[in-house]
mmCIF file of N, CA, C and O in Angstrom:
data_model
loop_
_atom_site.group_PDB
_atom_site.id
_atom_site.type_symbol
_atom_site.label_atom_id
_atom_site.label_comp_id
_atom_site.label_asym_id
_atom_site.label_seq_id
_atom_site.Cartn_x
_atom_site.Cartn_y
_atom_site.Cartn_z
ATOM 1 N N UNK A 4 0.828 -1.184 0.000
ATOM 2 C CA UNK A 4 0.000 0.000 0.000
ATOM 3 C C UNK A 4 0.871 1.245 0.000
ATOM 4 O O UNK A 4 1.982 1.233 0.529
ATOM 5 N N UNK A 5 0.397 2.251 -0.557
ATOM 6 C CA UNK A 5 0.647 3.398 -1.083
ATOM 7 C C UNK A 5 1.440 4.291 0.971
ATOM 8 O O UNK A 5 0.782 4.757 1.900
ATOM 9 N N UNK A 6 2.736 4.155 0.847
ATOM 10 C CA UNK A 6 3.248 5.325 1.893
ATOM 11 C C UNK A 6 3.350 4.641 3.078
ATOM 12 O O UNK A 6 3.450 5.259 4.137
ATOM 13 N N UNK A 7 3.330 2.868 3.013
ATOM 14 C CA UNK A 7 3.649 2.268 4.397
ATOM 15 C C UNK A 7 4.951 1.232 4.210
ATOM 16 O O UNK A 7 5.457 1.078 3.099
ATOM 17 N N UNK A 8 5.315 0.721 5.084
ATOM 18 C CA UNK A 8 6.475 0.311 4.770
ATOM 19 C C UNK A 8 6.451 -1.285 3.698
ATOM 20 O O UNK A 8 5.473 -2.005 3.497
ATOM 21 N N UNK A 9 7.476 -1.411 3.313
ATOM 22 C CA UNK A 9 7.632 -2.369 1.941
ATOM 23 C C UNK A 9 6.902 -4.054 2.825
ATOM 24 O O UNK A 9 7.150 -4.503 3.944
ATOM 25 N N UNK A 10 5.962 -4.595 1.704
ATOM 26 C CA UNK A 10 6.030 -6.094 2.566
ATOM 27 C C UNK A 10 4.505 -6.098 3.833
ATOM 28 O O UNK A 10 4.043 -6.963 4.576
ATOM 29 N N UNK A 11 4.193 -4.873 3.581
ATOM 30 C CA UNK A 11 3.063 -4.729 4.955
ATOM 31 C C UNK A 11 1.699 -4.006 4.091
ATOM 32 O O UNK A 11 1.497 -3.360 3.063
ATOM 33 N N UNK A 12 0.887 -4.625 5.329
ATOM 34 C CA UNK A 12 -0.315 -4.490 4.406
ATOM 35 C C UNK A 12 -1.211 -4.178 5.881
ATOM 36 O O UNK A 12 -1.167 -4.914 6.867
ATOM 37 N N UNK A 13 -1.955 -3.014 5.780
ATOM 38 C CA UNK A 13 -2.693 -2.769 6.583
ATOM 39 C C UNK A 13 -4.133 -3.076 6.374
ATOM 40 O O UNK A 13 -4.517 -3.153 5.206
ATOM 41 N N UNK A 14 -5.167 -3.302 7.545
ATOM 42 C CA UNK A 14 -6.265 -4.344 7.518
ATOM 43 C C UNK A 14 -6.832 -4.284 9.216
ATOM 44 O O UNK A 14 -6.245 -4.380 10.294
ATOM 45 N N UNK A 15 -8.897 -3.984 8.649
ATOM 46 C CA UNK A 15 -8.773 -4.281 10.247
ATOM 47 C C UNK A 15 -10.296 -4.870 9.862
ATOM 48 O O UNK A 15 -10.795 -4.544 8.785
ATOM 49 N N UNK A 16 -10.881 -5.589 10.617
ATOM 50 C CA UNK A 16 -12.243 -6.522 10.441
ATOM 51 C C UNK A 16 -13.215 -5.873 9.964
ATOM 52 O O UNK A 16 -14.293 -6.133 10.498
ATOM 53 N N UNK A 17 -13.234 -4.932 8.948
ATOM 54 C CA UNK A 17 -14.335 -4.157 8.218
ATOM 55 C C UNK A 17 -14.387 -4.737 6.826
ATOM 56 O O UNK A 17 -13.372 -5.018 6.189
ATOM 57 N N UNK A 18 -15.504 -4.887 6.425
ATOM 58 C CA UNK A 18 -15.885 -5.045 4.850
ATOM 59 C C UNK A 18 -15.117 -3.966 4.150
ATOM 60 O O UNK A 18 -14.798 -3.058 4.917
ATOM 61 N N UNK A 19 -14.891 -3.873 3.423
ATOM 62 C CA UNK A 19 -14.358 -2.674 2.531
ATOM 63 C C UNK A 19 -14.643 -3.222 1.022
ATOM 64 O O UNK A 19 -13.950 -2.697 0.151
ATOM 65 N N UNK A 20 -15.333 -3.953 0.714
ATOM 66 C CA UNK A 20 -15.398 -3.997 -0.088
ATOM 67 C C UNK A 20 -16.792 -4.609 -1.202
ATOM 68 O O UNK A 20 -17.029 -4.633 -2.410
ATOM 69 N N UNK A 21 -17.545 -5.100 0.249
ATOM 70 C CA UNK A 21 -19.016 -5.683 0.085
ATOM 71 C C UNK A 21 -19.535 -5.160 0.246
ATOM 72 O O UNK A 21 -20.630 -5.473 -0.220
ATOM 73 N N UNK A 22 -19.529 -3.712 1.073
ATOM 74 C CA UNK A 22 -20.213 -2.427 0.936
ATOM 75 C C UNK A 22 -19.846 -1.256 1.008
ATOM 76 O O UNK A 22 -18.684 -1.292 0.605
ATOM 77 N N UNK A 23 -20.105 -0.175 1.278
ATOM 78 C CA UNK A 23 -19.798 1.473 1.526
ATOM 79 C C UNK A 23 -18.630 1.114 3.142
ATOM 80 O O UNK A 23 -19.147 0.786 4.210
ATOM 81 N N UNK A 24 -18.114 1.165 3.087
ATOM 82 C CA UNK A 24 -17.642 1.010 4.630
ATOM 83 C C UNK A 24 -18.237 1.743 5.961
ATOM 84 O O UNK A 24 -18.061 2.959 5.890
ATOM 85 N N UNK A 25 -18.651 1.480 6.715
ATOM 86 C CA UNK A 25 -19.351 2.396 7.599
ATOM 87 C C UNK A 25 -18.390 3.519 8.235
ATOM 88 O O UNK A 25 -17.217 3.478 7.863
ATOM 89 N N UNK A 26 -18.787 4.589 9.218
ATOM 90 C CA UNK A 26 -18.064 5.540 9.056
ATOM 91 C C UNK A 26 -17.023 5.246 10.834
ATOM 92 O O UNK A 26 -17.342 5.441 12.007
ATOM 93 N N UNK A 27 -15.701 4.692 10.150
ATOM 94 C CA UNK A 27 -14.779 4.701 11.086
ATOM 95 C C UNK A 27 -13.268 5.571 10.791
ATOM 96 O O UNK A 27 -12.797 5.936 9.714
ATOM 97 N N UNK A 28 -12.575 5.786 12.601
ATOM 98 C CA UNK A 28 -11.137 5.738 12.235
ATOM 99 C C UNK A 28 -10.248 4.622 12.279
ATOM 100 O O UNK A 28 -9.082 5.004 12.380
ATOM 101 N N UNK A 29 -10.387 3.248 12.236
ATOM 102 C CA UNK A 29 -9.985 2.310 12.821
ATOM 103 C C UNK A 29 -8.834 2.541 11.345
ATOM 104 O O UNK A 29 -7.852 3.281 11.392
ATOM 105 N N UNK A 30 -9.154 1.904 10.378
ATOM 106 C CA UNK A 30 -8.113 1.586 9.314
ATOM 107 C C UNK A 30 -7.220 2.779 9.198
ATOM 108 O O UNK A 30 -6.037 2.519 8.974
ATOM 109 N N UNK A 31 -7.613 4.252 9.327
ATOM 110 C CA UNK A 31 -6.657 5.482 9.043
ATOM 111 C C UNK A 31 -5.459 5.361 9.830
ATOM 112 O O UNK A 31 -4.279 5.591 9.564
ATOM 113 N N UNK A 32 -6.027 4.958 10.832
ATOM 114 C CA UNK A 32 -5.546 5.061 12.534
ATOM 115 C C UNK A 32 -4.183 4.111 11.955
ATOM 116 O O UNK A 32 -2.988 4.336 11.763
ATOM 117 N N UNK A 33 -5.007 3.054 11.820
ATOM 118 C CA UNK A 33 -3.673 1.638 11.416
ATOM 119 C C UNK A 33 -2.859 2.220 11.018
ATOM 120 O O UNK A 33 -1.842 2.480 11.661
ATOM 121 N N UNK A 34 -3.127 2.658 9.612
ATOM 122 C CA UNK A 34 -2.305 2.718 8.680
ATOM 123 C C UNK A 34 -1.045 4.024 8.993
ATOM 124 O O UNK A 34 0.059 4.057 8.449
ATOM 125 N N UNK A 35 -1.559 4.999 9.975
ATOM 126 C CA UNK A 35 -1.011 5.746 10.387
ATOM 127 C C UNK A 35 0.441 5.184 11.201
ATOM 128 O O UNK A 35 1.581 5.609 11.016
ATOM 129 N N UNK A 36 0.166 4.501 11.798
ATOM 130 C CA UNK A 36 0.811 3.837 12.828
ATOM 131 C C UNK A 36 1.781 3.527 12.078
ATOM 132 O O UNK A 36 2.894 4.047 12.152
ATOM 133 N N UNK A 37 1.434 2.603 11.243
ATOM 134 C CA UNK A 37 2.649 1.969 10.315
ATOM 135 C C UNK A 37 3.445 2.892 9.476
ATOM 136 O O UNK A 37 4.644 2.743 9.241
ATOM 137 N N UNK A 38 2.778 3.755 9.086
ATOM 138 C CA UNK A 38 3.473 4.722 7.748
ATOM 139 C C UNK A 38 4.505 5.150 8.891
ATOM 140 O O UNK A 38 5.650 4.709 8.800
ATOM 141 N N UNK A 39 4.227 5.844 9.783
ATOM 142 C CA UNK A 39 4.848 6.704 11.002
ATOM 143 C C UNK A 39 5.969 5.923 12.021
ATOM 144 O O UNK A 39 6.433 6.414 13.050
ATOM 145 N N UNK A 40 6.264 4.654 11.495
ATOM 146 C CA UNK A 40 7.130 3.612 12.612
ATOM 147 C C UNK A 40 8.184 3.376 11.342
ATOM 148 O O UNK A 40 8.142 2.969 10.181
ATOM 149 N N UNK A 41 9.395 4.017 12.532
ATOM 150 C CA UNK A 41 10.435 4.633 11.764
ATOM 151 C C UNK A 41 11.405 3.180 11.100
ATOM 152 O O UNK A 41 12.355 3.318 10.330
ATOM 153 N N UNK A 42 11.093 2.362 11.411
ATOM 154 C CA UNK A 42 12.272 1.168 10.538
ATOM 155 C C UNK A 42 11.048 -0.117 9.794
ATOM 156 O O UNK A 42 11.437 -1.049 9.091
ATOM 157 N N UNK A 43 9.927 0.069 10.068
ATOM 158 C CA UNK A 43 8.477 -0.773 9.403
ATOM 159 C C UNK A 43 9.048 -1.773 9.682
ATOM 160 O O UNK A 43 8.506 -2.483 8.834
ATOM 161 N N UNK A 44 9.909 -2.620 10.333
ATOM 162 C CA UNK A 44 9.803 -3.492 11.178
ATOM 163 C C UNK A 44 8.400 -4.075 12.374
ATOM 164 O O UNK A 44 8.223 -3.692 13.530
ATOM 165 N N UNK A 45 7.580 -5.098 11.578
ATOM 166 C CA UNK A 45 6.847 -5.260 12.870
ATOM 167 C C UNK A 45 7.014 -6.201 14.280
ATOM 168 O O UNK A 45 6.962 -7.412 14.069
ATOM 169 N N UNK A 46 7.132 -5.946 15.141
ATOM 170 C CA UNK A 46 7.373 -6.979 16.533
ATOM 171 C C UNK A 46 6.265 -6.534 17.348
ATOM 172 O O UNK A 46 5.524 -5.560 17.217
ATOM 173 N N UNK A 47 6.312 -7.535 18.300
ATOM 174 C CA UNK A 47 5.116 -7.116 19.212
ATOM 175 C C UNK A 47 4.385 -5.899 19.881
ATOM 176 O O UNK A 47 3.226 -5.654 20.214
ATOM 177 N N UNK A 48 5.847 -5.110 19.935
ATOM 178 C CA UNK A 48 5.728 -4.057 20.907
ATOM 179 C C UNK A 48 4.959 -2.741 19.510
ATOM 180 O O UNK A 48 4.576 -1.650 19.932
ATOM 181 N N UNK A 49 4.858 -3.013 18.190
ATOM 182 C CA UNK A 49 4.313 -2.395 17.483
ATOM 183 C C UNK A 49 3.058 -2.642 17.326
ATOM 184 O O UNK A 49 2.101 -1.869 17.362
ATOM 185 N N UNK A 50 3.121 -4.163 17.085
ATOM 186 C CA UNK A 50 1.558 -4.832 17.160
ATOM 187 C C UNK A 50 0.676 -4.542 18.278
ATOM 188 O O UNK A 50 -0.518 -4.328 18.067
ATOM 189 N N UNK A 51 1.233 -4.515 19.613
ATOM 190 C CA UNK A 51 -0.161 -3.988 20.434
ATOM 191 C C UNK A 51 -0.483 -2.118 20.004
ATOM 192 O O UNK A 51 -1.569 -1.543 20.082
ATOM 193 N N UNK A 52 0.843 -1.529 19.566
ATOM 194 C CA UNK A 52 0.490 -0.065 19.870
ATOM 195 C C UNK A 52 -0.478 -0.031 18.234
ATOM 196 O O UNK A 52 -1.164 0.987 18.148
ATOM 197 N N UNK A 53 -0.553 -0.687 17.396
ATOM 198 C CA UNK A 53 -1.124 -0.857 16.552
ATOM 199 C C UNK A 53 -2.828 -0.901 17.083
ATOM 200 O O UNK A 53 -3.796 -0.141 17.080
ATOM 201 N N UNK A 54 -2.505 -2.252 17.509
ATOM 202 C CA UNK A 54 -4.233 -2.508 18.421
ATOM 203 C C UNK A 54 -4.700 -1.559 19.314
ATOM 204 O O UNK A 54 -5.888 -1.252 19.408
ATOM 205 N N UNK A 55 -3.679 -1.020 20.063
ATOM 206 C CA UNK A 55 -4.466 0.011 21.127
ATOM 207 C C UNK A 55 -5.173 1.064 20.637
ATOM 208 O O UNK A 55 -6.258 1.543 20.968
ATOM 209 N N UNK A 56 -3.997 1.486 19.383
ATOM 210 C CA UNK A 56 -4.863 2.784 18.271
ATOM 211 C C UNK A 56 -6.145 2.652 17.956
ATOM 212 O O UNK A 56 -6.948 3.582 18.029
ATOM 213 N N UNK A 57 -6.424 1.497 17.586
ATOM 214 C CA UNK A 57 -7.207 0.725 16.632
ATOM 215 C C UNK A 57 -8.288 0.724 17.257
ATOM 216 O O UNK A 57 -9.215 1.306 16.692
ATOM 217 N N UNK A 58 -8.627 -0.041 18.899
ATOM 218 C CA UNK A 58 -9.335 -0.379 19.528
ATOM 219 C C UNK A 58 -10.465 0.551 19.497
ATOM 220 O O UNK A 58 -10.432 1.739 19.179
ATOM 221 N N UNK A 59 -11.732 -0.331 19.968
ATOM 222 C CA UNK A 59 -12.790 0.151 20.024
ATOM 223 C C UNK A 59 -13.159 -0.008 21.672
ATOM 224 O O UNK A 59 -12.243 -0.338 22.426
ATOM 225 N N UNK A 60 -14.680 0.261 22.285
ATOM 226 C CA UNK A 60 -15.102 -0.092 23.326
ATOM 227 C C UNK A 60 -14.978 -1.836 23.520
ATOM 228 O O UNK A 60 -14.725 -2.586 24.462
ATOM 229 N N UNK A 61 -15.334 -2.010 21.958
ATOM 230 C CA UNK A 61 -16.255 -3.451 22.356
ATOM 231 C C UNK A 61 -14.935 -4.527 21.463
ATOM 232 O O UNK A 61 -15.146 -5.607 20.911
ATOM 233 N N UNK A 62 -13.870 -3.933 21.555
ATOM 234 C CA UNK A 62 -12.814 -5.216 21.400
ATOM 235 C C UNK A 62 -12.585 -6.356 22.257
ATOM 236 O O UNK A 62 -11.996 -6.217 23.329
ATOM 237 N N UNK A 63 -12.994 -7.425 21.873
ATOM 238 C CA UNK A 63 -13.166 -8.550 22.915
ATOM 239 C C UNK A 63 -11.709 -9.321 22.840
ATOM 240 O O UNK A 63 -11.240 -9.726 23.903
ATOM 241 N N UNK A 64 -10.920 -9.553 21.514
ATOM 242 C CA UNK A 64 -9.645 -9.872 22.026
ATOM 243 C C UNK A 64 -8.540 -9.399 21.010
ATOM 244 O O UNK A 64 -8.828 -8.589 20.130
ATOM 245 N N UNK A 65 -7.472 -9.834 21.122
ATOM 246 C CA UNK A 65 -6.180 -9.555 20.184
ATOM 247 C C UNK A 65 -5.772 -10.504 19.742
ATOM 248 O O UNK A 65 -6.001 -11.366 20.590
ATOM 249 N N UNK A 66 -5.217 -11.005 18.805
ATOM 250 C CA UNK A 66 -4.389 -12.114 18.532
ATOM 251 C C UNK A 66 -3.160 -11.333 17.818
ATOM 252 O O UNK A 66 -3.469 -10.518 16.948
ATOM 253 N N UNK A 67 -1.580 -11.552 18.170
ATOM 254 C CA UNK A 67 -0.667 -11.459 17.342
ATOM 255 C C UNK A 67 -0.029 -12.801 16.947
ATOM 256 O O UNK A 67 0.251 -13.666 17.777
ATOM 257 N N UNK A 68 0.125 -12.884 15.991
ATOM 258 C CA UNK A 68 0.666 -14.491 15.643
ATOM 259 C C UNK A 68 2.317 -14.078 14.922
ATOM 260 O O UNK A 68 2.304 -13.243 14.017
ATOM 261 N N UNK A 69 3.462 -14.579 15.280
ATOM 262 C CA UNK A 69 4.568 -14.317 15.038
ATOM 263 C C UNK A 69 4.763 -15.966 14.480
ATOM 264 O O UNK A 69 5.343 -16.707 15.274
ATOM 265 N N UNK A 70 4.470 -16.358 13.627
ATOM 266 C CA UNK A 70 4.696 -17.733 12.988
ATOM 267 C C UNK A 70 6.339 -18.176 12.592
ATOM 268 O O UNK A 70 6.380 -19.393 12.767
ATOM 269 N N UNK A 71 7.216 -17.863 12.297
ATOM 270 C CA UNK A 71 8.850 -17.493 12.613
ATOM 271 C C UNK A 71 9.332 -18.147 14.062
ATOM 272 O O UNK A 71 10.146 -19.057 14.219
ATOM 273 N N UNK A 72 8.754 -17.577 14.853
ATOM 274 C CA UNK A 72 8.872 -17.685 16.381
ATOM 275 C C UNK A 72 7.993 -18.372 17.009
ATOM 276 O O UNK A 72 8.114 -18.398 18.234
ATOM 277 N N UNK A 73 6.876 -19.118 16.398
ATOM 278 C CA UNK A 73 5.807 -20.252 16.784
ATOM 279 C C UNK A 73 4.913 -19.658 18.133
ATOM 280 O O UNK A 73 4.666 -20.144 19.237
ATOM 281 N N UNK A 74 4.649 -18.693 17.642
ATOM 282 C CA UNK A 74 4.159 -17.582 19.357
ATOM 283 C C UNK A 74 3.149 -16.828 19.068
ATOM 284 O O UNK A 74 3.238 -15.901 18.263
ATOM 285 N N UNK A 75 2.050 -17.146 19.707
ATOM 286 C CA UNK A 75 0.656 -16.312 19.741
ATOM 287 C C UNK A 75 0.700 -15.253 20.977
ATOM 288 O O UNK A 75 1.018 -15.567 22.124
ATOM 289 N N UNK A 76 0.334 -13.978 20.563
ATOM 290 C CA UNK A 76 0.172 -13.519 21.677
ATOM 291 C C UNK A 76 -1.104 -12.936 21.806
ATOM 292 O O UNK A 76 -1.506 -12.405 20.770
ATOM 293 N N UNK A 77 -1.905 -12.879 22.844
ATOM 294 C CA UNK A 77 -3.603 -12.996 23.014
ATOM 295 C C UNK A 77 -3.670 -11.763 24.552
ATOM 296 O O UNK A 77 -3.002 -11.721 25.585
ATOM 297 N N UNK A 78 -4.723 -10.971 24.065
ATOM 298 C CA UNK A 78 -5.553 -10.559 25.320
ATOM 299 C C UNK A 78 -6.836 -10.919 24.740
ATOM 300 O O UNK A 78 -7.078 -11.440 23.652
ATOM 301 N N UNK A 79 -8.193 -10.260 26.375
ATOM 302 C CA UNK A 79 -8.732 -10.815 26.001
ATOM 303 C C UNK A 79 -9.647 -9.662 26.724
ATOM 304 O O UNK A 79 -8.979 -9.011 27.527
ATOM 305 N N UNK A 80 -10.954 -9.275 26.635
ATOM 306 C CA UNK A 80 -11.908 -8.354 27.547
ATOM 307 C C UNK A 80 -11.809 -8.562 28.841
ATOM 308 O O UNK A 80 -11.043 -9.436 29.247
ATOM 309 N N UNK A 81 -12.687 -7.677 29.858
ATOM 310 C CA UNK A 81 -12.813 -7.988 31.095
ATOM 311 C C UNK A 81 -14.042 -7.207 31.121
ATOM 312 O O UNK A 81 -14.233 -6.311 30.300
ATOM 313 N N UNK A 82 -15.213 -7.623 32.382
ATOM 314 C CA UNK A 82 -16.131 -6.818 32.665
ATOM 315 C C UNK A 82 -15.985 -5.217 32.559
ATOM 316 O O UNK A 82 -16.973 -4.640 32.105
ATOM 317 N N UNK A 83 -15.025 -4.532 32.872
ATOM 318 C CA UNK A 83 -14.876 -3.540 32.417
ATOM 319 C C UNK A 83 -13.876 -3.023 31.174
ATOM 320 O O UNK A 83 -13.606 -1.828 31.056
ATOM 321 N N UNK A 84 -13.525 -3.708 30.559
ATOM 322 C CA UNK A 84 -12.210 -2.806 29.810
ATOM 323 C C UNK A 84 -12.056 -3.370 28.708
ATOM 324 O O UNK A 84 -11.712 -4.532 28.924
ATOM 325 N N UNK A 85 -12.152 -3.097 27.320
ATOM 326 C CA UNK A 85 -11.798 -3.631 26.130
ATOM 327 C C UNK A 85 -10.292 -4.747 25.830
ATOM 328 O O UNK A 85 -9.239 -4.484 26.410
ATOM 329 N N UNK A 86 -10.348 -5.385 25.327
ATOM 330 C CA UNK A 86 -9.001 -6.030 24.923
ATOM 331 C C UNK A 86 -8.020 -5.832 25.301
ATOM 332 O O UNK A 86 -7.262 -6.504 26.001
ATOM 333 N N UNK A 87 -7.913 -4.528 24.708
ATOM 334 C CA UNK A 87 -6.253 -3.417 24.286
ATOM 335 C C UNK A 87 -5.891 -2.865 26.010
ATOM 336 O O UNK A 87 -4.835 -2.438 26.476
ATOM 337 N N UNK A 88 -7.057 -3.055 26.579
ATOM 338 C CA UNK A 88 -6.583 -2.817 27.802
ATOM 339 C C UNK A 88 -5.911 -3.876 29.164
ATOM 340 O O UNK A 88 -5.376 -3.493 30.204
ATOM 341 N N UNK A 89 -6.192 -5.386 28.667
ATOM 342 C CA UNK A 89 -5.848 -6.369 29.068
ATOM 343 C C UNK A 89 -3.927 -6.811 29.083
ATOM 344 O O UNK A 89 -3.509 -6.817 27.925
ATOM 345 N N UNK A 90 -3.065 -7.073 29.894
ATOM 346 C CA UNK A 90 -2.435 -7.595 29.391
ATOM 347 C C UNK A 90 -1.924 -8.411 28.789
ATOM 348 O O UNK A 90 -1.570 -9.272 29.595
ATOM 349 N N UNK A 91 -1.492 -8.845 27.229
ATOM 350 C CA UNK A 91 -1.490 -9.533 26.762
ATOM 351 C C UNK A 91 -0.521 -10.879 27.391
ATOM 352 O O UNK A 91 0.486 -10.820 28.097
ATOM 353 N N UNK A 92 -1.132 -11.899 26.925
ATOM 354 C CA UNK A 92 0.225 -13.234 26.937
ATOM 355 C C UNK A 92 0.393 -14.004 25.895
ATOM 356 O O UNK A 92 -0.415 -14.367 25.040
ATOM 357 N N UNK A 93 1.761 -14.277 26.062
ATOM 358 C CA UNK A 93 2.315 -15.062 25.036
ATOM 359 C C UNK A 93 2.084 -16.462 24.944
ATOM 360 O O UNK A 93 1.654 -16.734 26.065
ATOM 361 N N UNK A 94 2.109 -17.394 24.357
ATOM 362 C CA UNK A 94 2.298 -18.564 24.221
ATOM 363 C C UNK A 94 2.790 -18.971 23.119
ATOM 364 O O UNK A 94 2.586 -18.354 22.074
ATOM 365 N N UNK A 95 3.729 -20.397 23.191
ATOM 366 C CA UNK A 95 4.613 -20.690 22.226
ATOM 367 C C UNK A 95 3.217 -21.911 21.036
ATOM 368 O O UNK A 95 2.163 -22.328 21.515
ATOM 369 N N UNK A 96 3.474 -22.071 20.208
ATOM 370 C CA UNK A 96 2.988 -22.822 19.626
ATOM 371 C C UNK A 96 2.764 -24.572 19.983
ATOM 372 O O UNK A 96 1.863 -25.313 19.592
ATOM 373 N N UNK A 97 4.119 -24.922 20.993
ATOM 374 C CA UNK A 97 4.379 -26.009 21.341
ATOM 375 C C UNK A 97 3.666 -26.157 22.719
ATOM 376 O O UNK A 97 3.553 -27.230 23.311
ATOM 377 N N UNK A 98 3.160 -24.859 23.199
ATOM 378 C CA UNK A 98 2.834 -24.856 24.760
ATOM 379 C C UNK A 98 1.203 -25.310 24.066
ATOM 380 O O UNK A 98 0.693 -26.263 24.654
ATOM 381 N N UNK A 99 0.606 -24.887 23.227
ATOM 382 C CA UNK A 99 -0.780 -24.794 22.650
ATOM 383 C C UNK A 99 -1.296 -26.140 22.396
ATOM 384 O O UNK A 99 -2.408 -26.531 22.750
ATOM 385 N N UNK A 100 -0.429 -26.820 21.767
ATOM 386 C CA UNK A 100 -0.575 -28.201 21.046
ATOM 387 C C UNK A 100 0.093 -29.498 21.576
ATOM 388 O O UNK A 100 1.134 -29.491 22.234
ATOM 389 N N UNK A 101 -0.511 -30.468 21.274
ATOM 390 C CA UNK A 101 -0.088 -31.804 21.599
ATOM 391 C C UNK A 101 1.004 -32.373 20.828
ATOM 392 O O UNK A 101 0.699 -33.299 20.077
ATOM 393 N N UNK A 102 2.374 -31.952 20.871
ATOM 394 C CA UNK A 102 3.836 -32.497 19.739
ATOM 395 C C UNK A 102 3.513 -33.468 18.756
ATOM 396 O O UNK A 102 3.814 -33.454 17.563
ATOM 397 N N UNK A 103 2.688 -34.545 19.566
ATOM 398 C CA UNK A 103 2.421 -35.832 18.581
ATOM 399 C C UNK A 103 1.504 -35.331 17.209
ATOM 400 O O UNK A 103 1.845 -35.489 16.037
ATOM 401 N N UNK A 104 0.357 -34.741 17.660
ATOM 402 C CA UNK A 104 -0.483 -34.415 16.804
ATOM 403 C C UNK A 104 -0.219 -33.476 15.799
ATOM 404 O O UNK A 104 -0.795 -33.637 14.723
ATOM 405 N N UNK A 105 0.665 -32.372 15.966
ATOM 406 C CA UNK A 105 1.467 -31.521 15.330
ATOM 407 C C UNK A 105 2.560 -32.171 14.304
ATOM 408 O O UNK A 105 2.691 -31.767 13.148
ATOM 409 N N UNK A 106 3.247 -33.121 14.817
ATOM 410 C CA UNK A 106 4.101 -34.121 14.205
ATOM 411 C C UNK A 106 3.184 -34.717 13.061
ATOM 412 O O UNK A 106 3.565 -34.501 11.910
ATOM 413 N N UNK A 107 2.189 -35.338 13.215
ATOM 414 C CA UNK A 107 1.490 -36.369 12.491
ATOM 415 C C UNK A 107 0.950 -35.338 11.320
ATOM 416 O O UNK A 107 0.709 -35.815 10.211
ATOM 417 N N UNK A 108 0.798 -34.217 11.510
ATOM 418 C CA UNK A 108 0.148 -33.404 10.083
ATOM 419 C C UNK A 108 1.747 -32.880 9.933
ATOM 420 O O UNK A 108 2.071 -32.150 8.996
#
């Protein structure tokens, strides 16, 4: 995309294309983030400030997936507080899954 860094593609759970898009800042916001992050390197510590921008009231969770590094990292809501406000945790891919079953596919 046009003014963000090479290799990256900004995106957030809106249609954009099955209809008029309804009227948000969520994608500007993104894309801001990224154009504006001085080496477009993404790591975690970009990916949440990404999500926090992003966030709404009613964000129920995060997922960052670093597939390289076999590592999900997840928040999640709370009675009071959106996602982005949760602290996130990590988990390895191997902590998630059963080795054998992973092995066998």
């Amino acid at each position: 995309e046009h003014g963000l860094p090479a290799n990256t593609i900004a995106c957030t759970n809106h249609y954009r294309q099955r209809a008029q898009p309804g009227t948000c800042d969520r994608y500007a916001k993104v894309r801001r983030v990224l154009r504006d992050h001085p080496t477009g390197e993404i790591d975690v510590k970009l990916a949440l400030e990404v999500q926090r921008t992003a966030a709404v009231d009613d964000t129920l969770h995060t997922v960052i997936a670093l597939p390289n590094r076999r590592e999900l990292t997840v928040s999640f809501c709370t009675d009071n507080d959106h996602a982005t406000a949760s602290r996130p945790v990590t988990f390895t891919l191997d902590e998630l899954f059963d080795k054998s079953v992973a092995a066998a596919n």
